[in-house]
PDB file of C-alpha atoms in Angstrom:
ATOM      1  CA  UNK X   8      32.489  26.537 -34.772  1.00 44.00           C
ATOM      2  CA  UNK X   9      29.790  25.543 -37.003  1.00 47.00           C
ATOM      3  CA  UNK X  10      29.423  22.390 -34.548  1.00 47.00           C
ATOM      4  CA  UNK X  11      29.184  24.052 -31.801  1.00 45.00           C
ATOM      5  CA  UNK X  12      26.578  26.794 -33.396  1.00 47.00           C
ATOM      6  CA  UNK X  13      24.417  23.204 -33.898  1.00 47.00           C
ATOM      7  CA  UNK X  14      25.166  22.499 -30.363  1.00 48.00           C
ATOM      8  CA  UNK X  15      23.932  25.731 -29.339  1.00 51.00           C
ATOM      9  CA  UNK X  16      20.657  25.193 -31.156  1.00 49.00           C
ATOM     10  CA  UNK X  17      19.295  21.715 -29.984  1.00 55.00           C
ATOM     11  CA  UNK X  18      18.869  23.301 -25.684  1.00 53.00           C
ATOM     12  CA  UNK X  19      16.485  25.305 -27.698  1.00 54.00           C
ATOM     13  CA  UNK X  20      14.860  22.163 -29.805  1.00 53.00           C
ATOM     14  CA  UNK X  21      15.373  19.967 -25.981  1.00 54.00           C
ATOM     15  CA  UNK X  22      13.229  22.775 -24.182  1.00 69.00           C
ATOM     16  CA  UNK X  23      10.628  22.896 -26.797  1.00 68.00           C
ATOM     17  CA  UNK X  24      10.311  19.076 -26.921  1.00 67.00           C
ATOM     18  CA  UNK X  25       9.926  18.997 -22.913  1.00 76.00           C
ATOM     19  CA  UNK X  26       7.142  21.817 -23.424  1.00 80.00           C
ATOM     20  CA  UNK X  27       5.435  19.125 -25.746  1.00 77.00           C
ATOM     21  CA  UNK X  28       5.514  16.638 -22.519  1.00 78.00           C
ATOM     22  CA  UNK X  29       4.322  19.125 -20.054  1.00 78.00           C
ATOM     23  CA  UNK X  30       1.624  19.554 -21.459  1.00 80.00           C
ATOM     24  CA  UNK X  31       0.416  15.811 -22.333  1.00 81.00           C
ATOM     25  CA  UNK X  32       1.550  14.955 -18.649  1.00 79.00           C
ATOM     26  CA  UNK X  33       0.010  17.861 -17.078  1.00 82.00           C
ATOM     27  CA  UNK X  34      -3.708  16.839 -17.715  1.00 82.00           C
ATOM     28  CA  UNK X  35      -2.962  13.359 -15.888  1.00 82.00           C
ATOM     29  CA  UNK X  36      -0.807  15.019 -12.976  1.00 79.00           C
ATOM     30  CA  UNK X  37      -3.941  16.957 -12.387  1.00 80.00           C
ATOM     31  CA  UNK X  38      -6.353  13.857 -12.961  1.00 81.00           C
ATOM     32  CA  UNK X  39      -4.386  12.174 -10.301  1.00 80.00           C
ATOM     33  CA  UNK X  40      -3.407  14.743  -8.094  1.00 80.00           C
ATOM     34  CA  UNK X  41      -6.435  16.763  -7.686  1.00 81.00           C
ATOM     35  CA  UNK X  42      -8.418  14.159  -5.908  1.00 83.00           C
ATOM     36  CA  UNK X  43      -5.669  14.295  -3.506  1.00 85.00           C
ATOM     37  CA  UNK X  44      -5.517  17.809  -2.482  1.00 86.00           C
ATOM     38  CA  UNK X  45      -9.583  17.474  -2.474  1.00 85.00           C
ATOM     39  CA  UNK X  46      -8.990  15.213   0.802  1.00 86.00           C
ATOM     40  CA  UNK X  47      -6.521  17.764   2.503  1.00 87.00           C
ATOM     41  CA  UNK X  48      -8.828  20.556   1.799  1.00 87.00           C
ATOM     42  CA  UNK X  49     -11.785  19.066   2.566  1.00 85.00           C
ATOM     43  CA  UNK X  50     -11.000  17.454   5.589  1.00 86.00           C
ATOM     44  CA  UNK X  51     -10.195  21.223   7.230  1.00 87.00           C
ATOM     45  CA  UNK X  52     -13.388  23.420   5.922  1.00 85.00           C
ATOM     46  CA  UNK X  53     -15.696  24.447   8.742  1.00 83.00           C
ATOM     47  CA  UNK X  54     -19.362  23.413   8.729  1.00 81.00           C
ATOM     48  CA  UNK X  55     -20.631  25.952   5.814  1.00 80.00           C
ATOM     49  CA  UNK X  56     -18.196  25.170   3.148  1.00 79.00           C
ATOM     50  CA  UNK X  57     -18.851  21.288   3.823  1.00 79.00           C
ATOM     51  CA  UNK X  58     -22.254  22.111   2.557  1.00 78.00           C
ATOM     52  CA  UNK X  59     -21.216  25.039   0.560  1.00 76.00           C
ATOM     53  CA  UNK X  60     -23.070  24.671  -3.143  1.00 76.00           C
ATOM     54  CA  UNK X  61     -21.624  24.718  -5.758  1.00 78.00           C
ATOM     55  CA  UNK X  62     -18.804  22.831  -3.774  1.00 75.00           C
ATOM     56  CA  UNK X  63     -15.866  24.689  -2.763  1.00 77.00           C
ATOM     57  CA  UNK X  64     -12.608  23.004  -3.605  1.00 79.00           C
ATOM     58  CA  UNK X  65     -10.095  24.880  -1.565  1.00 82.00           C
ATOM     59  CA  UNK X  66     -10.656  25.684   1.604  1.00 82.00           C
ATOM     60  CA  UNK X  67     -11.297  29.345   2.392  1.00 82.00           C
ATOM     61  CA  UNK X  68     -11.716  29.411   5.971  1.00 84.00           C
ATOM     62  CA  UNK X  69      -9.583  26.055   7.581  1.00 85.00           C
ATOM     63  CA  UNK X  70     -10.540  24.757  11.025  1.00 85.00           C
ATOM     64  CA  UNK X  71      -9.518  22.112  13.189  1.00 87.00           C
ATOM     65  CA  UNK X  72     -12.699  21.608  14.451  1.00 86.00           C
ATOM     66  CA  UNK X  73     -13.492  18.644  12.661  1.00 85.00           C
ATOM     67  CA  UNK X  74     -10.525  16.696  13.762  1.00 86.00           C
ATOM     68  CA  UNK X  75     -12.248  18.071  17.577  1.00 86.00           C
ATOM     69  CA  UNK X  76     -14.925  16.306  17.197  1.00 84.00           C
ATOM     70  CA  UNK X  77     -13.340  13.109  16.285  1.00 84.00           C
ATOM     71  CA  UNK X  78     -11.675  13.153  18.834  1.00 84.00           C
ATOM     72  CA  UNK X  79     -14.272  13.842  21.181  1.00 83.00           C
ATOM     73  CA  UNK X  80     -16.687  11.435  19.620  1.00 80.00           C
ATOM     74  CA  UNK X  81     -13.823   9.176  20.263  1.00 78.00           C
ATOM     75  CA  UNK X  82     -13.505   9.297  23.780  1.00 79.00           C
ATOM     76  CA  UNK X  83     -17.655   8.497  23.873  1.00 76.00           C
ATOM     77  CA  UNK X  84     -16.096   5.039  23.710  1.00 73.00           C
ATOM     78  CA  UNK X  85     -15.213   2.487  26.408  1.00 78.00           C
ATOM     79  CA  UNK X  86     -11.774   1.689  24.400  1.00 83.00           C
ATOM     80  CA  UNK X  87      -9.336   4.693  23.990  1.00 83.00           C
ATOM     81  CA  UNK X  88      -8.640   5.531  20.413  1.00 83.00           C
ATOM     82  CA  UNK X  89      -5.533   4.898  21.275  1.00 85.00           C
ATOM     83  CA  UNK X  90      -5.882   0.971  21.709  1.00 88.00           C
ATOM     84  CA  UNK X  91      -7.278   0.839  17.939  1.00 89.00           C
ATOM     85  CA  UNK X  92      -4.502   2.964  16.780  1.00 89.00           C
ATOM     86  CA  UNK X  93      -2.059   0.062  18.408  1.00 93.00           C
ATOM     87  CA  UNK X  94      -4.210  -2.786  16.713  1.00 92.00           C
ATOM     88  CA  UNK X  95      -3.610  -1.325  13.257  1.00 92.00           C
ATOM     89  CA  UNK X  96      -0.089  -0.317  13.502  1.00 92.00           C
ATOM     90  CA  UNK X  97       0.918  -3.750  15.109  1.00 94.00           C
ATOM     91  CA  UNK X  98      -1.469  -5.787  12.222  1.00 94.00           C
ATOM     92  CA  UNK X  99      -0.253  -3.832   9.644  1.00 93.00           C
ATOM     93  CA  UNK X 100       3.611  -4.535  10.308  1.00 93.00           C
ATOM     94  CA  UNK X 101       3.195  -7.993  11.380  1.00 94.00           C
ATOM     95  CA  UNK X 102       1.185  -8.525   7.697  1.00 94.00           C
ATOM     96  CA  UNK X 103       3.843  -5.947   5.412  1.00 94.00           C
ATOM     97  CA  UNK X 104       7.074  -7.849   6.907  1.00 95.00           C
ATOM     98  CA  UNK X 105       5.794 -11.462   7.290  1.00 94.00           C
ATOM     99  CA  UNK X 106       3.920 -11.243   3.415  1.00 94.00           C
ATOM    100  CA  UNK X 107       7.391  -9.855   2.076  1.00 93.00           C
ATOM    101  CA  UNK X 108       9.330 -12.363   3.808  1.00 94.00           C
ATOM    102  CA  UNK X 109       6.893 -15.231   1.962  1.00 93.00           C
ATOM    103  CA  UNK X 110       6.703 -13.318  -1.361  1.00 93.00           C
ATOM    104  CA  UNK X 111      10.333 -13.039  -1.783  1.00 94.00           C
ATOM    105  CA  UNK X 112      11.563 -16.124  -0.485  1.00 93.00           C
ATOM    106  CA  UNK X 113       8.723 -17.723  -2.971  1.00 92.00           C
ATOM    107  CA  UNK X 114       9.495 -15.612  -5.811  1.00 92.00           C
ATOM    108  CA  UNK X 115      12.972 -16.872  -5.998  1.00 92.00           C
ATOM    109  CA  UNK X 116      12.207 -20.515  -5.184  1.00 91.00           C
ATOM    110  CA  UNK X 117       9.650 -20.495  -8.067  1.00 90.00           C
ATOM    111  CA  UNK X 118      12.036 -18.240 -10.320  1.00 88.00           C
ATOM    112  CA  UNK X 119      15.803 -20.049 -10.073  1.00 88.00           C
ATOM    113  CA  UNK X 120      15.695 -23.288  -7.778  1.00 86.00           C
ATOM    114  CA  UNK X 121      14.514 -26.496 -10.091  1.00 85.00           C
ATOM    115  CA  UNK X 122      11.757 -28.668  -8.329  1.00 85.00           C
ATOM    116  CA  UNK X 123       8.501 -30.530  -9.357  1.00 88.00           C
ATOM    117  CA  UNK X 124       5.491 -28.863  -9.305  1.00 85.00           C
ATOM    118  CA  UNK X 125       6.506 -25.279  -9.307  1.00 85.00           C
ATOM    119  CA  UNK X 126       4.833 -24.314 -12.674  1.00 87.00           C
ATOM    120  CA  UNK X 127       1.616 -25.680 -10.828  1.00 90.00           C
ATOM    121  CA  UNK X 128       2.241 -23.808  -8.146  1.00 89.00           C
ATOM    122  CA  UNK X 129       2.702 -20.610 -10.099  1.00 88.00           C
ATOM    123  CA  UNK X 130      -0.251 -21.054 -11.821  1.00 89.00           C
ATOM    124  CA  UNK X 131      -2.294 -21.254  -8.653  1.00 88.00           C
ATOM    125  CA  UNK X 132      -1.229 -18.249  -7.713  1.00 87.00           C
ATOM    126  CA  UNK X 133      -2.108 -17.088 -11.137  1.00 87.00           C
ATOM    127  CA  UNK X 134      -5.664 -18.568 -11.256  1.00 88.00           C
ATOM    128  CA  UNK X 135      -5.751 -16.793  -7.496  1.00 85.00           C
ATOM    129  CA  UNK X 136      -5.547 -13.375  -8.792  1.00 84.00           C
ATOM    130  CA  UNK X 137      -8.639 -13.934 -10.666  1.00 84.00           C
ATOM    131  CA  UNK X 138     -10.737 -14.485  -6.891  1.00 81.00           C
ATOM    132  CA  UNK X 139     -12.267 -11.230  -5.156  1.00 78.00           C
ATOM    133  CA  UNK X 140     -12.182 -11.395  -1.403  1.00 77.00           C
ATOM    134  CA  UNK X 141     -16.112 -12.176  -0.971  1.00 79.00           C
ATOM    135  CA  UNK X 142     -15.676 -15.100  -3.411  1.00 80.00           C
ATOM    136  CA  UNK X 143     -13.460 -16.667  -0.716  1.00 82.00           C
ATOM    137  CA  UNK X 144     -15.042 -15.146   2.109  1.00 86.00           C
ATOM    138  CA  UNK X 145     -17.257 -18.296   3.396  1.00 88.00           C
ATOM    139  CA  UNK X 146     -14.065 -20.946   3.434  1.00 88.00           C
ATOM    140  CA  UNK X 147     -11.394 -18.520   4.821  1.00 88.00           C
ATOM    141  CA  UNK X 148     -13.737 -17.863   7.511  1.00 90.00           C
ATOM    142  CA  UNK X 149     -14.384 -21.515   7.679  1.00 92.00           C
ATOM    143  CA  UNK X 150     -10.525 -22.219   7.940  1.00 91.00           C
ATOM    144  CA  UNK X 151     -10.004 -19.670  10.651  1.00 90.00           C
ATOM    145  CA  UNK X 152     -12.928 -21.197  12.651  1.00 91.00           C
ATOM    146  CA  UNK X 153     -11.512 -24.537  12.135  1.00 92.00           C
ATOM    147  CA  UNK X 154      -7.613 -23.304  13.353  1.00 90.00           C
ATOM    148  CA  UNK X 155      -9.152 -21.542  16.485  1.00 90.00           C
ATOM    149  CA  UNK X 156      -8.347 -18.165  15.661  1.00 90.00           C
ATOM    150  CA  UNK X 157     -11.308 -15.949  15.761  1.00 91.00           C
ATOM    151  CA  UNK X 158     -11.328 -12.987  18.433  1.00 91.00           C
ATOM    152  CA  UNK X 159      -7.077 -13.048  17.929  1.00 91.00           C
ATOM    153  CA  UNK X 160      -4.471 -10.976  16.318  1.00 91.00           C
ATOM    154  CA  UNK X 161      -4.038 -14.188  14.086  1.00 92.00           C
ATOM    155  CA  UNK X 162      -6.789 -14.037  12.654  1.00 91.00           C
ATOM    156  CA  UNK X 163      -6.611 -10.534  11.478  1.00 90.00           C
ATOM    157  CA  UNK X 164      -2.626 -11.253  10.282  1.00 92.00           C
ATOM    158  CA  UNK X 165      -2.465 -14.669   8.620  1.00 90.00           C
ATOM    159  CA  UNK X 166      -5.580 -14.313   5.911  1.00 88.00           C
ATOM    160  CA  UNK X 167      -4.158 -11.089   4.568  1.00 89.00           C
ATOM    161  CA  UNK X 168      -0.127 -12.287   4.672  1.00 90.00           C
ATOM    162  CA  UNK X 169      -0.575 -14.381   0.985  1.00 86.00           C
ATOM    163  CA  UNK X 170      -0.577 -11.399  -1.339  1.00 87.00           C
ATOM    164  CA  UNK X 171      -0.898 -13.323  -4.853  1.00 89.00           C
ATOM    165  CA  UNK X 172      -0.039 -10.369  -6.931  1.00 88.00           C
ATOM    166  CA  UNK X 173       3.037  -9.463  -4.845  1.00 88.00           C
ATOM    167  CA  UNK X 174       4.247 -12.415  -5.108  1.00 91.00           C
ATOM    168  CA  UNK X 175       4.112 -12.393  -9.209  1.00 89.00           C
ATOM    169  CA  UNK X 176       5.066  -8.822  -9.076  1.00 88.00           C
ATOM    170  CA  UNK X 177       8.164  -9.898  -7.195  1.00 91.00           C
ATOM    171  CA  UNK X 178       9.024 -12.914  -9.432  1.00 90.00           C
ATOM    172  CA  UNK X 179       9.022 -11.377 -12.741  1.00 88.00           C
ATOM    173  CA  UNK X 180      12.090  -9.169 -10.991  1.00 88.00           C
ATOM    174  CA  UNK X 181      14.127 -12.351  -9.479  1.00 90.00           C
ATOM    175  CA  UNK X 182      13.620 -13.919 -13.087  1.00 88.00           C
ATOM    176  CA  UNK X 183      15.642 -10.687 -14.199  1.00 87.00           C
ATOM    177  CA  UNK X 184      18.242 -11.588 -11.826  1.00 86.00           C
ATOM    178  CA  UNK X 185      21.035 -13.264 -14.516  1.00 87.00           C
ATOM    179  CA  UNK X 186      21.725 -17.247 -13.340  1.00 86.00           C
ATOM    180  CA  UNK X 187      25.451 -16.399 -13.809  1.00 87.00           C
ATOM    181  CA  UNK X 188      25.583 -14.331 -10.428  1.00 87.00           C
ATOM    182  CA  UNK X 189      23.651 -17.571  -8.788  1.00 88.00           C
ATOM    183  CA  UNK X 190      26.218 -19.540 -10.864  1.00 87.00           C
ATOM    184  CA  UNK X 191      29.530 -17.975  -9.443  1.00 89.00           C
ATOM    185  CA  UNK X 192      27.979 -17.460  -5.633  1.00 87.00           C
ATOM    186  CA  UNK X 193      27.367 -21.602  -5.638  1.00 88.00           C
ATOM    187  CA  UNK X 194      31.221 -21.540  -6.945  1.00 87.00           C
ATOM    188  CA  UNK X 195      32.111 -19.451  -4.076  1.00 85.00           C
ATOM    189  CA  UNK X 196      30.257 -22.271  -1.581  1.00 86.00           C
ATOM    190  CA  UNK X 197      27.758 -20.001  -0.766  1.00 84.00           C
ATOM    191  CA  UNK X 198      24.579 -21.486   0.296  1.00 87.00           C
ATOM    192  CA  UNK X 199      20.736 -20.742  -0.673  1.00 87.00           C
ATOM    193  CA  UNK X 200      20.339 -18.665   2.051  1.00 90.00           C
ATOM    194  CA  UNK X 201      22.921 -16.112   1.687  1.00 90.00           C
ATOM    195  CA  UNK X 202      22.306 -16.114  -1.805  1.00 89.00           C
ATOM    196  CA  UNK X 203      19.028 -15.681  -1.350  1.00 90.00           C
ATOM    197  CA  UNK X 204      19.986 -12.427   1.368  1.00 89.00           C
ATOM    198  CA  UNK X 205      22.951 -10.874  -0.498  1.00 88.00           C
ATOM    199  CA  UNK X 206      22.321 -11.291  -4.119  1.00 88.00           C
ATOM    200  CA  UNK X 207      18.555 -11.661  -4.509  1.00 90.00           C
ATOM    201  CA  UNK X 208      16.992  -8.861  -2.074  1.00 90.00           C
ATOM    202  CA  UNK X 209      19.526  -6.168  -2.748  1.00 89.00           C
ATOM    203  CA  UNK X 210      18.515  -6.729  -6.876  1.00 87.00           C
ATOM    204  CA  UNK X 211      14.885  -6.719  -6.075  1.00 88.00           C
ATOM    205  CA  UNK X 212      14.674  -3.756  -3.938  1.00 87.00           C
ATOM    206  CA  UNK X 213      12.392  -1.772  -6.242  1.00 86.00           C
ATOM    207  CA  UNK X 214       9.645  -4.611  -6.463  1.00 87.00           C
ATOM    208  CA  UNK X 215      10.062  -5.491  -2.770  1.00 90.00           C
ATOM    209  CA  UNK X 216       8.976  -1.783  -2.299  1.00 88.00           C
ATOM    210  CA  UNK X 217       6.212  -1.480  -4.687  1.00 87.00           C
ATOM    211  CA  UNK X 218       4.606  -4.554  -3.134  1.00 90.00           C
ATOM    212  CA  UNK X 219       5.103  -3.068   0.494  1.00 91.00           C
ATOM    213  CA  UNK X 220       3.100  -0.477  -0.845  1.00 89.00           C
ATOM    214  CA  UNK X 221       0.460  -2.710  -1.996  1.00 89.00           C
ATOM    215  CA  UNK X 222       0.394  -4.994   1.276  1.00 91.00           C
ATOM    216  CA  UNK X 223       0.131  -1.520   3.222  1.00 92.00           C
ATOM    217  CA  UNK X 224      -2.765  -0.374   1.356  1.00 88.00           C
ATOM    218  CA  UNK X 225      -4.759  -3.735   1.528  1.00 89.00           C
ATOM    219  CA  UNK X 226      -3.823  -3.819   5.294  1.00 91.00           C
ATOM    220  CA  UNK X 227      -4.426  -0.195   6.762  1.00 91.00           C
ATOM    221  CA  UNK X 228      -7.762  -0.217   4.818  1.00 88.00           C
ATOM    222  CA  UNK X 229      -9.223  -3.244   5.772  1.00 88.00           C
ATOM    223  CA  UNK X 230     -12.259  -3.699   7.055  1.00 87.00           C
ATOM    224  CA  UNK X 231     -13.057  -7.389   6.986  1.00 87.00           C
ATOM    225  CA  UNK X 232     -10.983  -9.583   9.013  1.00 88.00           C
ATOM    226  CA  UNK X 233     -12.272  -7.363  12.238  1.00 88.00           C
ATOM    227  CA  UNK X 234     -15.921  -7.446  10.902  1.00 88.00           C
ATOM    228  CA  UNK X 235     -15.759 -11.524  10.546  1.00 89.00           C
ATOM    229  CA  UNK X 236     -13.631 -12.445  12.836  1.00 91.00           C
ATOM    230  CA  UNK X 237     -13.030 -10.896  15.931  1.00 89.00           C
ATOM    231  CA  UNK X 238     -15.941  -9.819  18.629  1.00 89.00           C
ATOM    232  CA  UNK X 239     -13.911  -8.410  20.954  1.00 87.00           C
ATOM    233  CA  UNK X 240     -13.739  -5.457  20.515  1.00 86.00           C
ATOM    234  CA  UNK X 241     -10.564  -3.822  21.774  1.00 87.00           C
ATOM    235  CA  UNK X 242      -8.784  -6.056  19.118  1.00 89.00           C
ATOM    236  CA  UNK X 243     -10.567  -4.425  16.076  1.00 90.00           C
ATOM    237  CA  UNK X 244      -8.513  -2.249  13.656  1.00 89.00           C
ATOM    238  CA  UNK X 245      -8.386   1.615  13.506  1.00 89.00           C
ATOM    239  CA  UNK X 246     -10.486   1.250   9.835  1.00 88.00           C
ATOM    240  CA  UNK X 247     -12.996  -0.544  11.274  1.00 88.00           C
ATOM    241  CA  UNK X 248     -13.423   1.580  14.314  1.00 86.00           C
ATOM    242  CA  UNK X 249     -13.406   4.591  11.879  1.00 85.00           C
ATOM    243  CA  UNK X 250     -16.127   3.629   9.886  1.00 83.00           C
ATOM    244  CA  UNK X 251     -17.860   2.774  12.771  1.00 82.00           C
ATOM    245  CA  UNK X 252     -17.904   6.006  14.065  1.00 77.00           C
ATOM    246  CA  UNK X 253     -18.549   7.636  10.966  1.00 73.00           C
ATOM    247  CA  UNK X 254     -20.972   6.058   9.961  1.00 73.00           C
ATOM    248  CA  UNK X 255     -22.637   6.314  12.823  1.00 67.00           C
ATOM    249  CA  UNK X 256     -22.260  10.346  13.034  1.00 57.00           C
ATOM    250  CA  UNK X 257     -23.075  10.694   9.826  1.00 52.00           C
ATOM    251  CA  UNK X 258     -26.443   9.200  10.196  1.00 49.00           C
ATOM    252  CA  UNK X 259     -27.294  11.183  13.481  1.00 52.00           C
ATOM    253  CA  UNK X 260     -26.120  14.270  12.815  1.00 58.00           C
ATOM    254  CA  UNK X 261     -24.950  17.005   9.918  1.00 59.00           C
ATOM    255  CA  UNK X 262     -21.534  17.283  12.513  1.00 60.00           C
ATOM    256  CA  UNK X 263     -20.542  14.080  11.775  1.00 72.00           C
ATOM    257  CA  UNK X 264     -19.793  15.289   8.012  1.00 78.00           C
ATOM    258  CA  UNK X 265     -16.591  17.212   9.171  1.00 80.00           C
ATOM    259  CA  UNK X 266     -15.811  13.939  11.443  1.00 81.00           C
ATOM    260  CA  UNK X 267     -15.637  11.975   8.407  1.00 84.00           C
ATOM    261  CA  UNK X 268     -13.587  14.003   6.449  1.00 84.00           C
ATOM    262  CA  UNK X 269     -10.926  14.394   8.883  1.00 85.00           C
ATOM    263  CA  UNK X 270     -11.139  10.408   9.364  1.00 85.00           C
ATOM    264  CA  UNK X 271     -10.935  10.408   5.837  1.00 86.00           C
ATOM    265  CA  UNK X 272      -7.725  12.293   6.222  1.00 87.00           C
ATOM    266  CA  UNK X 273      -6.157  10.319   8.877  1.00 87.00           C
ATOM    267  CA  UNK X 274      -6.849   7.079   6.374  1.00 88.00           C
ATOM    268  CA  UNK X 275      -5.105   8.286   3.819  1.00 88.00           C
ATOM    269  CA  UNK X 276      -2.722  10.340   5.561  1.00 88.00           C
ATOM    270  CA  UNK X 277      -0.114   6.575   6.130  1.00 88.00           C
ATOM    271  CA  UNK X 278      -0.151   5.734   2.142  1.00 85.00           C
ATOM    272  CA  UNK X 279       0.600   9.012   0.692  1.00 85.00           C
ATOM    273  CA  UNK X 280       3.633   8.965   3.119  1.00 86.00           C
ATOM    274  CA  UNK X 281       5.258   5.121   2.911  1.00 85.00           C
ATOM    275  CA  UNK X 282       4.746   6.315  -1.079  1.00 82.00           C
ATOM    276  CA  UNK X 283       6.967   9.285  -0.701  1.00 83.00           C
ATOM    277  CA  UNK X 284       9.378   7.516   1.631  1.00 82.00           C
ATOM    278  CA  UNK X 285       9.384   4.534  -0.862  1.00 78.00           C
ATOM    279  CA  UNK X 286       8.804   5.881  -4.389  1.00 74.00           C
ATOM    280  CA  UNK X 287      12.475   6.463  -5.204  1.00 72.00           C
ATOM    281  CA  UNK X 288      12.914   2.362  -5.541  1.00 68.00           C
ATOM    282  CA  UNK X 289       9.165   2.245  -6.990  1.00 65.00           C
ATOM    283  CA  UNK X 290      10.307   4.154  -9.748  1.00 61.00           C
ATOM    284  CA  UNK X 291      14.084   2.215 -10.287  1.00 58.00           C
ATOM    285  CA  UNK X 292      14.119  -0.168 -12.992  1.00 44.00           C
ATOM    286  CA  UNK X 293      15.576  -3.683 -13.170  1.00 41.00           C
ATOM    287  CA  UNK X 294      18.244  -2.741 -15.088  1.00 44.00           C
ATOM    288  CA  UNK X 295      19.386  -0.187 -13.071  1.00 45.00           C
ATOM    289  CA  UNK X 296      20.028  -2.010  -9.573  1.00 44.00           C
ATOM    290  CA  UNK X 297      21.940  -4.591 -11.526  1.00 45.00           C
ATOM    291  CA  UNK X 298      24.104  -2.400 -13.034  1.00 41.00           C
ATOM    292  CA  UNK X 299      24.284  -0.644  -9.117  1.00 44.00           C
TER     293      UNK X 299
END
């Protein structure tokens, strides 16, 4: 009885502890989350609160009137919105699945098959992580002159596919992977290939997803393969065209304000949902879809 009185007692001790973490995680929640709700909110207050001083952070009156205007300063265009929205959904897609088809198939290559020079070649990819895009803007656009790809889909897919942190990301979870399982699938006469499909991806699942996120985010943002490479315009993305039009509203007229909060919105709108739809394998561990 007296054992179970002490068992009684430590719910008590648990609850206070996870009062203690609460409130040391709370102030970061906020830190991070706030910012967040700032874009919702903001990107539905009519024209007085956009200007409101001191700045309002919830919205007390929501509209849809800025997401009007977008829309109408949209159709101002000679390409419907809707071609842009098509150029950044097919880009995007084409970049997330081809650079996680590359990553992974590198990752284990460099991580359990034995061949000369892959040290070197993981060390590039180190040393690469060091580069900001504008340091290697003047020979990538060089290189896509050279391959004939400017005013293409190619040329707005292939510079963005090699994803240098992905790819080390991704290793440091196939060099989890135990050689034994390799080991007993070459025992079983199974090849690199299935090994590679039905041992290797179902372990790495959680990396594979956190860099998907990544990819997505460099992607859906980006801004300069359609500034530097394409003319045409009908096959720029829906960023570009975006901060286009924002850009230019908001230098003509107070209006264009609300237009760029709701774009805003509509940016950020993709990430914060692949994150929910994804974050469950984000936040698995190693160790946890081995023992799965």
């Amino acid at each position: 009885m007296a054992a179970y009185k002490g068992h009684q007692m430590n719910p008590d001790k648990f609850n206070k502890g996870q009062i203690k973490i609460y409130l040391m995680v709370l102030p970061m929640v906020l830190l991070c989350g706030l910012p967040i709700v700032f874009i919702i909110f903001h990107a539905f207050k009519p024209m007085e609160e956009l200007f409101a001083f001191p700045p309002k952070f919830i919205t007390l009156n929501p509209t849809l009137d800025n997401f009007r205007k977008l829309i109408k300063a949209s159709r101002t265009g000679s390409i419907p919105l809707s071609k842009y929205v098509f150029n950044s959904l097919f880009i995007t897609v084409a970049v997330v699945f081809g650079s996680l088809a590359f990553s992974t198939m590198a990752a284990y290559a460099l991580s359990k098959l034995k061949f000369k020079g892959r040290n070197l070649m993981m060390q590039i990819n180190q040393i690469a992580l060091m580069f900001v895009s504008c340091a290697v803007m003047i020979p990538r656009y060089l290189v896509v002159n050279k391959l004939g790809m400017i005013d293409t889909y190619w040329a707005e897919i292939l510079p963005l596919i090699a994803l240098p942190v992905g790819l080390f990301l991704i290793k440091q979870f196939v060099d989890q992977v135990p050689d034994s399982l390799i080991e007993a699938a070459y025992m079983d006469g199974a090849k690199e290939w299935t090994i590679y499909l039905k041992i290797i991806l179902p372990l790495i699942k959680p990396a594979i997803a956190t860099a998907a996120i990544l990819v997505f985010q460099q992607v859906w943002t980006n801004l300069e393969t359609s500034n530097y490479y394409i003319n045409d315009d009908s096959l720029k993305s829906l960023a570009f065209y975006m901060s286009t039009l924002t850009s230019t509203t908001t230098t003509n007229t107070v209006a264009g304000q609300g237009i760029a909060a709701a774009a805003s919105l509509i940016m950020f709108l993709p990430n914060l949902i692949l994150f929910c739809i994804l974050q469950k394998n984000v936040m698995n561990t190693m160790a946890h879809s081995g023992i799965k």
